[in-house]
PDB file of C-alpha atoms and ligand atoms in Angstrom:
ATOM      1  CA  UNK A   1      15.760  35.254  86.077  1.00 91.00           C
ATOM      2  CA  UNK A   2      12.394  33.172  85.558  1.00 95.00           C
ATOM      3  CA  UNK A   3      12.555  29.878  85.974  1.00 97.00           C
ATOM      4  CA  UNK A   4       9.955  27.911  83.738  1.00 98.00           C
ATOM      5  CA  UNK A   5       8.966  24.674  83.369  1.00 98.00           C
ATOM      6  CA  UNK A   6       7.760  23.146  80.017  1.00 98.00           C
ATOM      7  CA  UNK A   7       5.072  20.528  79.160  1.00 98.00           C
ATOM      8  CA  UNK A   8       4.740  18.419  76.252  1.00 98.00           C
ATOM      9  CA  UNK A   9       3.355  15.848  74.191  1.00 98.00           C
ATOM     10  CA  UNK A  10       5.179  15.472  70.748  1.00 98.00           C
ATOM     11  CA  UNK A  11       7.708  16.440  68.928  1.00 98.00           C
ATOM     12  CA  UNK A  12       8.482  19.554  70.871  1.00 98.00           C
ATOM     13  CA  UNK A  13       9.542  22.225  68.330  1.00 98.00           C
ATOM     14  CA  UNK A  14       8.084  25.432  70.356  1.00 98.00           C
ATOM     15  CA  UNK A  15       9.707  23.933  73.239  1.00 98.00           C
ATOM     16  CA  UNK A  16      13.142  23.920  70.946  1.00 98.00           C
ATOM     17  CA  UNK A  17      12.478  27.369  70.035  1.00 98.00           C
ATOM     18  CA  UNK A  18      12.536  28.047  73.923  1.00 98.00           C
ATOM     19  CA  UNK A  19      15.719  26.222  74.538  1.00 98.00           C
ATOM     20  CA  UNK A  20      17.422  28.393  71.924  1.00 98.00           C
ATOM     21  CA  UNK A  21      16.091  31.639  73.022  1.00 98.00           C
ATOM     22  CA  UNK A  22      17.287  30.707  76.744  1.00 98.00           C
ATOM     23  CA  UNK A  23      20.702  29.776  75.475  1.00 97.00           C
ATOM     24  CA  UNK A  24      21.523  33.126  74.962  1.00 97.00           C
ATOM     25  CA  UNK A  25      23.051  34.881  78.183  1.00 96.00           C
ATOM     26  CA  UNK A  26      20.188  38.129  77.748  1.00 96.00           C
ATOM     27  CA  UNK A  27      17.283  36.118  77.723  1.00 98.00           C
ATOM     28  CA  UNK A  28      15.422  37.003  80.782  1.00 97.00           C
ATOM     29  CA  UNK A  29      14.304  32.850  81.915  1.00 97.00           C
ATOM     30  CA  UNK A  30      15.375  29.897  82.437  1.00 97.00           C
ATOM     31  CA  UNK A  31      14.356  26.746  81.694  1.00 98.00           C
ATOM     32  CA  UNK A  32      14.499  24.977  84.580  1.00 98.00           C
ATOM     33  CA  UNK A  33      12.526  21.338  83.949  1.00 98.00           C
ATOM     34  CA  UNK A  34      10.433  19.773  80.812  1.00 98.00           C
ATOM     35  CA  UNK A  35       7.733  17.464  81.266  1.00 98.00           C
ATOM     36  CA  UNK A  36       5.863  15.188  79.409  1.00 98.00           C
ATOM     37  CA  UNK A  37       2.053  13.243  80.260  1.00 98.00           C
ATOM     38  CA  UNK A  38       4.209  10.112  77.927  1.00 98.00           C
ATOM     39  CA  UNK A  39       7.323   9.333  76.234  1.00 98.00           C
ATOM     40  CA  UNK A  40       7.330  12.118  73.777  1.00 98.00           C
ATOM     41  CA  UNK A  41      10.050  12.525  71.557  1.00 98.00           C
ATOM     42  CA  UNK A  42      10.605  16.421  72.107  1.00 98.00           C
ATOM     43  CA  UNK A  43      11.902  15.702  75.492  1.00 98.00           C
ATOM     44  CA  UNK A  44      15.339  14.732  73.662  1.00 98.00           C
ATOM     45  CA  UNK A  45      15.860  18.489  72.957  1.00 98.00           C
ATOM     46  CA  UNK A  46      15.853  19.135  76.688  1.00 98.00           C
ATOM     47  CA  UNK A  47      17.820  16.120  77.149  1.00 98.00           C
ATOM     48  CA  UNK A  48      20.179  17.204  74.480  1.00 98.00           C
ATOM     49  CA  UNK A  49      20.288  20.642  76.089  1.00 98.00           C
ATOM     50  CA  UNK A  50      21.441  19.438  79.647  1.00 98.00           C
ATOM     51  CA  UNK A  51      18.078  20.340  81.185  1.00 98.00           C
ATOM     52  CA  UNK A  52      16.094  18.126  83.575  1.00 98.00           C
ATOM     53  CA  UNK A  53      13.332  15.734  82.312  1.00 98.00           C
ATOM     54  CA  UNK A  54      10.364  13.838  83.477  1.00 98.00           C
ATOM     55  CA  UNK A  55       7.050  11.925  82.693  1.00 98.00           C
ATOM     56  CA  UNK A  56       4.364  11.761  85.022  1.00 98.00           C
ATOM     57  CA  UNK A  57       1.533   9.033  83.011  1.00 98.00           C
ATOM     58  CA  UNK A  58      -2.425   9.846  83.669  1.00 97.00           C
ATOM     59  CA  UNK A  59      -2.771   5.894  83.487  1.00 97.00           C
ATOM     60  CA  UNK A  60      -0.417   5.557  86.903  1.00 97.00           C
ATOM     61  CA  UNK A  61      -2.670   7.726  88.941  1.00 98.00           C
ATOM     62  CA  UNK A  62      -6.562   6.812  90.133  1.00 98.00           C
ATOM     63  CA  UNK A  63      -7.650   9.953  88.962  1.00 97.00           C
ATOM     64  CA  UNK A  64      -7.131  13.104  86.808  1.00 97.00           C
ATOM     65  CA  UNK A  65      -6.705  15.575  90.010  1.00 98.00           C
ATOM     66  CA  UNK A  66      -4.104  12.861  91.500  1.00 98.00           C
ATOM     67  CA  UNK A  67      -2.252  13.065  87.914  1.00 98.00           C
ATOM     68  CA  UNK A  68      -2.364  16.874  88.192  1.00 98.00           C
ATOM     69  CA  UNK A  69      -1.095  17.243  91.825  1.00 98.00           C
ATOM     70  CA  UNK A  70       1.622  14.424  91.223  1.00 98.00           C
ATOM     71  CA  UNK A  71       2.509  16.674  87.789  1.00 98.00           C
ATOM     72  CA  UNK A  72       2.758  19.532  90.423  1.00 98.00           C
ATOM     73  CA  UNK A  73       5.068  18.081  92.890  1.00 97.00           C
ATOM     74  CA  UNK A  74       7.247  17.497  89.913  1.00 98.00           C
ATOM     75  CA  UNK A  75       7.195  20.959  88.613  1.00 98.00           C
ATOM     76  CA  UNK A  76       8.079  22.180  92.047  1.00 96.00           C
ATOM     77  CA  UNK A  77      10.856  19.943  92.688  1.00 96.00           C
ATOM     78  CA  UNK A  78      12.552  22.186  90.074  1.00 96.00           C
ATOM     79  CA  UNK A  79      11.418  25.555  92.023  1.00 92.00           C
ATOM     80  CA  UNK A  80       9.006  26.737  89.813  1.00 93.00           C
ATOM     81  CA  UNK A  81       5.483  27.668  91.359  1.00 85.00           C
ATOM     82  CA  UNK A  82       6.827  28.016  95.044  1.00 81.00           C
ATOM     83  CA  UNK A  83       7.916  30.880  97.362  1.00 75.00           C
ATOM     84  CA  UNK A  84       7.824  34.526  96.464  1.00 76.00           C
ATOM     85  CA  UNK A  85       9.009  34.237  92.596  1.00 78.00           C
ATOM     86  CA  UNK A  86       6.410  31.894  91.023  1.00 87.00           C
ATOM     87  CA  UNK A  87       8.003  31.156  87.567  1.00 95.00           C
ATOM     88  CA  UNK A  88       6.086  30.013  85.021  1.00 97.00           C
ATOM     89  CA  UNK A  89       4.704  26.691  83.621  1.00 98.00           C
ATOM     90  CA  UNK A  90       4.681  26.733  79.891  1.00 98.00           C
ATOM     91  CA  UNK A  91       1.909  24.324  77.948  1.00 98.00           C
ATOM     92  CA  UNK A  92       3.797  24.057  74.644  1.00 98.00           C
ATOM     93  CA  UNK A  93       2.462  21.135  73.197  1.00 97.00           C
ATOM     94  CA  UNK A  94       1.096  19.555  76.048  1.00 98.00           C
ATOM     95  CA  UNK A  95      -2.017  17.407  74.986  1.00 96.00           C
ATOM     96  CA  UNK A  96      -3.963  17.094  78.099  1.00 96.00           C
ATOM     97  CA  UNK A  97      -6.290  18.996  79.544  1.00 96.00           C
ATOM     98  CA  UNK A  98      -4.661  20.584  83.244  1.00 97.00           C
ATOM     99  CA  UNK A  99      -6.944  19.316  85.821  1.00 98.00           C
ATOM    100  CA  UNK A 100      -8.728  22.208  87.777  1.00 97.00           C
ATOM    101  CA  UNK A 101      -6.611  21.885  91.359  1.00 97.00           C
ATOM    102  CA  UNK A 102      -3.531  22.240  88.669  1.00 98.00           C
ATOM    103  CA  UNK A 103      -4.171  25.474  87.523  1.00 97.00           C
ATOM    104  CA  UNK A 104      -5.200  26.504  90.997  1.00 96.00           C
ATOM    105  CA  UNK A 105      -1.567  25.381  92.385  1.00 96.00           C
ATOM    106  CA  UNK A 106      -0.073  27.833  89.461  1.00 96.00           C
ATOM    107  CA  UNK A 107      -2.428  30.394  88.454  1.00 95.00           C
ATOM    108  CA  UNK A 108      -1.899  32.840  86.835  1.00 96.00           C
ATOM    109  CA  UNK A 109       1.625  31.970  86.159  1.00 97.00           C
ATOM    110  CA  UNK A 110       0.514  29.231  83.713  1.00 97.00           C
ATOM    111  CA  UNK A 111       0.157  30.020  80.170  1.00 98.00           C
ATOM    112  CA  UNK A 112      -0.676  27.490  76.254  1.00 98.00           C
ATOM    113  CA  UNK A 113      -0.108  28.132  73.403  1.00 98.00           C
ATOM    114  CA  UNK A 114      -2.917  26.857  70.945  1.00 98.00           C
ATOM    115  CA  UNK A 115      -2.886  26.639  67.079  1.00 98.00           C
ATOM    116  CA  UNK A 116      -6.002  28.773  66.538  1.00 98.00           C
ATOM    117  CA  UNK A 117      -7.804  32.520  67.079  1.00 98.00           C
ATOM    118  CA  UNK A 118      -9.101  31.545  70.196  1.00 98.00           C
ATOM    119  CA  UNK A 119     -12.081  31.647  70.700  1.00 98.00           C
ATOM    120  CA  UNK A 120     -12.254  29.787  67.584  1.00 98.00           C
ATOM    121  CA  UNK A 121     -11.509  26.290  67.365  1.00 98.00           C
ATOM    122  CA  UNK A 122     -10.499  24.999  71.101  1.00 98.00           C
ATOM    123  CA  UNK A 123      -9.324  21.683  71.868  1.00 96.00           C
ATOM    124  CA  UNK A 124      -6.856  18.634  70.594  1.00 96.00           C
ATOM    125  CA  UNK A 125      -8.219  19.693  66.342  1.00 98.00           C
ATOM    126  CA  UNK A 126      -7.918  22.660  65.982  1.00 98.00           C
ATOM    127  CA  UNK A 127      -6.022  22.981  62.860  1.00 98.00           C
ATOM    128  CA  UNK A 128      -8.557  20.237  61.532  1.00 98.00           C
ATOM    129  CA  UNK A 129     -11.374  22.025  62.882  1.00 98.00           C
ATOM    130  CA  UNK A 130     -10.639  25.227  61.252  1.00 98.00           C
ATOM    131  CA  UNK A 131     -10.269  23.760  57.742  1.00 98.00           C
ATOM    132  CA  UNK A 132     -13.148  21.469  58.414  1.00 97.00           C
ATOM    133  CA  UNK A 133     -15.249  24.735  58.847  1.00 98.00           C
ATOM    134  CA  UNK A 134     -13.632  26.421  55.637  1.00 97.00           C
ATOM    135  CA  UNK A 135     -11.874  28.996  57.504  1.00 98.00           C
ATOM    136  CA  UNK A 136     -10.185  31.430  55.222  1.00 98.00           C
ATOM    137  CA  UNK A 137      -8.006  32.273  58.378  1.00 98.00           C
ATOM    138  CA  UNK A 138      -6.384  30.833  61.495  1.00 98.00           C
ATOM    139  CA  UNK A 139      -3.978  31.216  63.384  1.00 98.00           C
ATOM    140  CA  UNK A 140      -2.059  30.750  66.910  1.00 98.00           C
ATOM    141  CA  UNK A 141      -2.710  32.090  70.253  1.00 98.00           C
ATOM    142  CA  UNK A 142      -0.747  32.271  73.649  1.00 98.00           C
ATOM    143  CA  UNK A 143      -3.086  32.308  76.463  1.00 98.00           C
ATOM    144  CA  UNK A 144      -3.060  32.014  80.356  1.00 98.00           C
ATOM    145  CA  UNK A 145      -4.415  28.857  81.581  1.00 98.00           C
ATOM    146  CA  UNK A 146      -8.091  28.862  83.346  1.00 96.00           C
ATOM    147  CA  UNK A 147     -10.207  25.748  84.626  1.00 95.00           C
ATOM    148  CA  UNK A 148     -11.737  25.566  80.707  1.00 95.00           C
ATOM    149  CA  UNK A 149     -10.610  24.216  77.537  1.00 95.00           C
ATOM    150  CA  UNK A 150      -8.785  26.976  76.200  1.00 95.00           C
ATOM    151  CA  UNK A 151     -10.713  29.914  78.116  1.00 96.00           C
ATOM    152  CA  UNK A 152      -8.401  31.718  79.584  1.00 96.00           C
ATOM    153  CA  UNK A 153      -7.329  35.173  79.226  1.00 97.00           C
ATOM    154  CA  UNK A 154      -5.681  35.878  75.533  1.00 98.00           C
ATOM    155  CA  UNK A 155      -2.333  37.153  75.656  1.00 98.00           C
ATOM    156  CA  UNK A 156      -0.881  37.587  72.006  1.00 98.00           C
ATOM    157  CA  UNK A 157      -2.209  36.354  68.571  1.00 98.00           C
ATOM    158  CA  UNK A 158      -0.979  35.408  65.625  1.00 98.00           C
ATOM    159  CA  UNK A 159      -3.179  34.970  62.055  1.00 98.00           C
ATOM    160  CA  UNK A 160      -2.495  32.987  59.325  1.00 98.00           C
ATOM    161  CA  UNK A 161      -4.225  33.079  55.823  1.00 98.00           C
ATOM    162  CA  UNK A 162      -5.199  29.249  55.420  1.00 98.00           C
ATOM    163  CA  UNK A 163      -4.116  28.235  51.332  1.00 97.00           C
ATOM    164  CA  UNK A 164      -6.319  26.590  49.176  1.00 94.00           C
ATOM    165  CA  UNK A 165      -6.320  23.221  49.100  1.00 93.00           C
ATOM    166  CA  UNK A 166      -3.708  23.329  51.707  1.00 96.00           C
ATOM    167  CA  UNK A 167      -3.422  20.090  54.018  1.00 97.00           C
ATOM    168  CA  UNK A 168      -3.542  19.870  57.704  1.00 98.00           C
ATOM    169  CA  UNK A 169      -0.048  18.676  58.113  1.00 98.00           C
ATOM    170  CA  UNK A 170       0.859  22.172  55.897  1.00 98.00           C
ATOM    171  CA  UNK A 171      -1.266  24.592  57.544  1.00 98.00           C
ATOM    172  CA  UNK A 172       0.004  23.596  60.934  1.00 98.00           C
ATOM    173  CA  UNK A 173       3.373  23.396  60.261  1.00 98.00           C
ATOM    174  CA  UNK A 174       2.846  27.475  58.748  1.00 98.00           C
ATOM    175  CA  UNK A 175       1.338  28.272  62.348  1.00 98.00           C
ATOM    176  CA  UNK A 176       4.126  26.782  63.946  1.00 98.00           C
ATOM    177  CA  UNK A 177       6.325  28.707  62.208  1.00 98.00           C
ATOM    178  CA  UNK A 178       4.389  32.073  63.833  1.00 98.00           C
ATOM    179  CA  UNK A 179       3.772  30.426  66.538  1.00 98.00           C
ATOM    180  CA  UNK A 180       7.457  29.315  68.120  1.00 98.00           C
ATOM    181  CA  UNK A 181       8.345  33.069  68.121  1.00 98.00           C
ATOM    182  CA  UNK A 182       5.459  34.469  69.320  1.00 98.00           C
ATOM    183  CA  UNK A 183       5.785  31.872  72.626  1.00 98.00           C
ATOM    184  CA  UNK A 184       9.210  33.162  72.664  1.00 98.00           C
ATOM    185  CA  UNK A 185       8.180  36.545  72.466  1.00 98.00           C
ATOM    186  CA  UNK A 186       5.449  35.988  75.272  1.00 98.00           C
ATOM    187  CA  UNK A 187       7.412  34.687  77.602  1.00 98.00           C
ATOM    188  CA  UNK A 188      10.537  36.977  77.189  1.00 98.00           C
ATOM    189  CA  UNK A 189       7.729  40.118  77.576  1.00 97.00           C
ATOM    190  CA  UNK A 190       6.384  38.112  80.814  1.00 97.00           C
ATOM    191  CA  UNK A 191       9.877  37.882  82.284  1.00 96.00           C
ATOM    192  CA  UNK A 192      10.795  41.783  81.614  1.00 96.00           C
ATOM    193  CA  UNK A 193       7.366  42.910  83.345  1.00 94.00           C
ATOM    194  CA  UNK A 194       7.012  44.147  80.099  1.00 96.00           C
ATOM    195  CA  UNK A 195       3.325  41.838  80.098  1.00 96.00           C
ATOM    196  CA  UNK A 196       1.065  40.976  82.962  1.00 94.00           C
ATOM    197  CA  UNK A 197      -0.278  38.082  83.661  1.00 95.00           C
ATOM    198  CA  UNK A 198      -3.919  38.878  84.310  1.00 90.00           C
ATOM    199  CA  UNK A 199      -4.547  38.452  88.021  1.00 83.00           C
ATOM    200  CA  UNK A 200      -1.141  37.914  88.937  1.00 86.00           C
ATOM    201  CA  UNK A 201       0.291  39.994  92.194  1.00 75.00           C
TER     202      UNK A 201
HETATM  203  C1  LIG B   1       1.626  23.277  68.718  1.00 62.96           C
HETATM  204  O1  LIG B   1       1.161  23.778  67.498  1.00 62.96           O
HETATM  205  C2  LIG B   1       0.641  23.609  69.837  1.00 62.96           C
HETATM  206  O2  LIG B   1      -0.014  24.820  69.642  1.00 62.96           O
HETATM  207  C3  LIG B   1      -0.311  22.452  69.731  1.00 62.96           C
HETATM  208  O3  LIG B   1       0.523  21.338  69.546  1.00 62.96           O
HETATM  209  C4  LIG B   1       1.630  21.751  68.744  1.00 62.96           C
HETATM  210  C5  LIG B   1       2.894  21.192  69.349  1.00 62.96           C
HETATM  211  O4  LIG B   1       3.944  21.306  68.435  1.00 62.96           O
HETATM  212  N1  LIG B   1      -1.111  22.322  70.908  1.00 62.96           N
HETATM  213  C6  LIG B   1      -2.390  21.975  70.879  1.00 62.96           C
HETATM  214  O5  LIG B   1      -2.979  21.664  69.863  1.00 62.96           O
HETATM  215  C7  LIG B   1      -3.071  21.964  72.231  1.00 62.96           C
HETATM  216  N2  LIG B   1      -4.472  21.899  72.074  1.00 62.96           N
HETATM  217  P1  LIG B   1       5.444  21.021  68.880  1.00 62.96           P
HETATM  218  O6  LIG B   1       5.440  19.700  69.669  1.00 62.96           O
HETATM  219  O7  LIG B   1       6.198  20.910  67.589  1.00 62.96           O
HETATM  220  O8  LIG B   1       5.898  22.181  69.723  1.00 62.96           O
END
């Protein structure tokens, strides 16, 4: 069974998604902890759910790295990213960026999942970003975490026909929509072996 941890920021609907695929017995992981970088309101579902929560705050830490490595040691309390079966840490929402000796601790068993084609439109706007450029189409992608903004390796798409006159607010909430199964779909494929993790051992 693979124990994952989840990070978030908001309201924490892929991470929901994840809860209910991992309530039933045949899904192949666990969710073992679900962070937050602030008090985000999705951490209720895990809450809700019986599973253990916590918030580690950028502003209580000198520096981004000290944020990351306290963020680790919380992870790992829960036994994911330590000894022979690494888990997996799940970005689902989370709106930081992972500082670089955090993907280090985990790589490559640390995936996002970002509302967009990557490489188009990286960062916090993407949905914004892709209408502000008149995109005709967008979509989601789940992606293993490297030291970039949303560079790492792609692991499963999505696309998405953007309406006209369509509002940010709509279009994301029709990539979310694609995008909670495919991140349930990704990780259950990760789990079974069925998809590697580039790099992984
Ligand atoms: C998701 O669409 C996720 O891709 C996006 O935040 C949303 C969280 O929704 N992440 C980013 O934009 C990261 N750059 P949720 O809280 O309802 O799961």
């Amino acid at each position: 069974m693979l124990k994952i941890a989840v990070l978030i920021s908001g309201g924490g609907s892929n991470l929901k998604a994840l809860i209910d695929a991992a309530a039933d017995p045949d899904f192949p992981a666990e969710i073992a902890c679900v962070g937050s970088d602030t008090d985000a309101p999705g951490l209720d579902h895990a809450r809700s759910a019986g599973i253990p929560t916590f918030v580690v705050r950028p502003r209580d830490s000198a520096t981004r790295e000290e944020w990351g490595a306290v963020l680790a040691a919380a992870i790992q309390e829960h036994h994911v990213g330590t000894g022979p079966d690494r888990g997996l840490v799940v970005s689902a929402g989370l709106m930081r960026i992972l500082p670089p000796g955090f993907v280090r601790t985990f790589s490559p068993h640390l995936i996002n999942t970002h509302p967009a084609l990557l490489p188009e439109y990286p960062g916090a706007h993407a949905v914004r970003d892709a209408l502000a450029a008149g995109a005709a189409r967008t979509g989601v992608t789940v992606h293993v975490i490297d030291e970039g903004v949303d560079t790492g390796p792609v692991l499963r798409q999505a696309a998405v026909d953007v309406l006209p006159g369509e509002t940010e607010a709509d279009l994301h909430e029709r990539i979310k929509q694609l995008e909670r199964p495919l991140l349930v779909e990704t990780v259950r494929d990760i789990a079974l072996g069925r998809l590697a993790l580039p790099g992984a051992a």
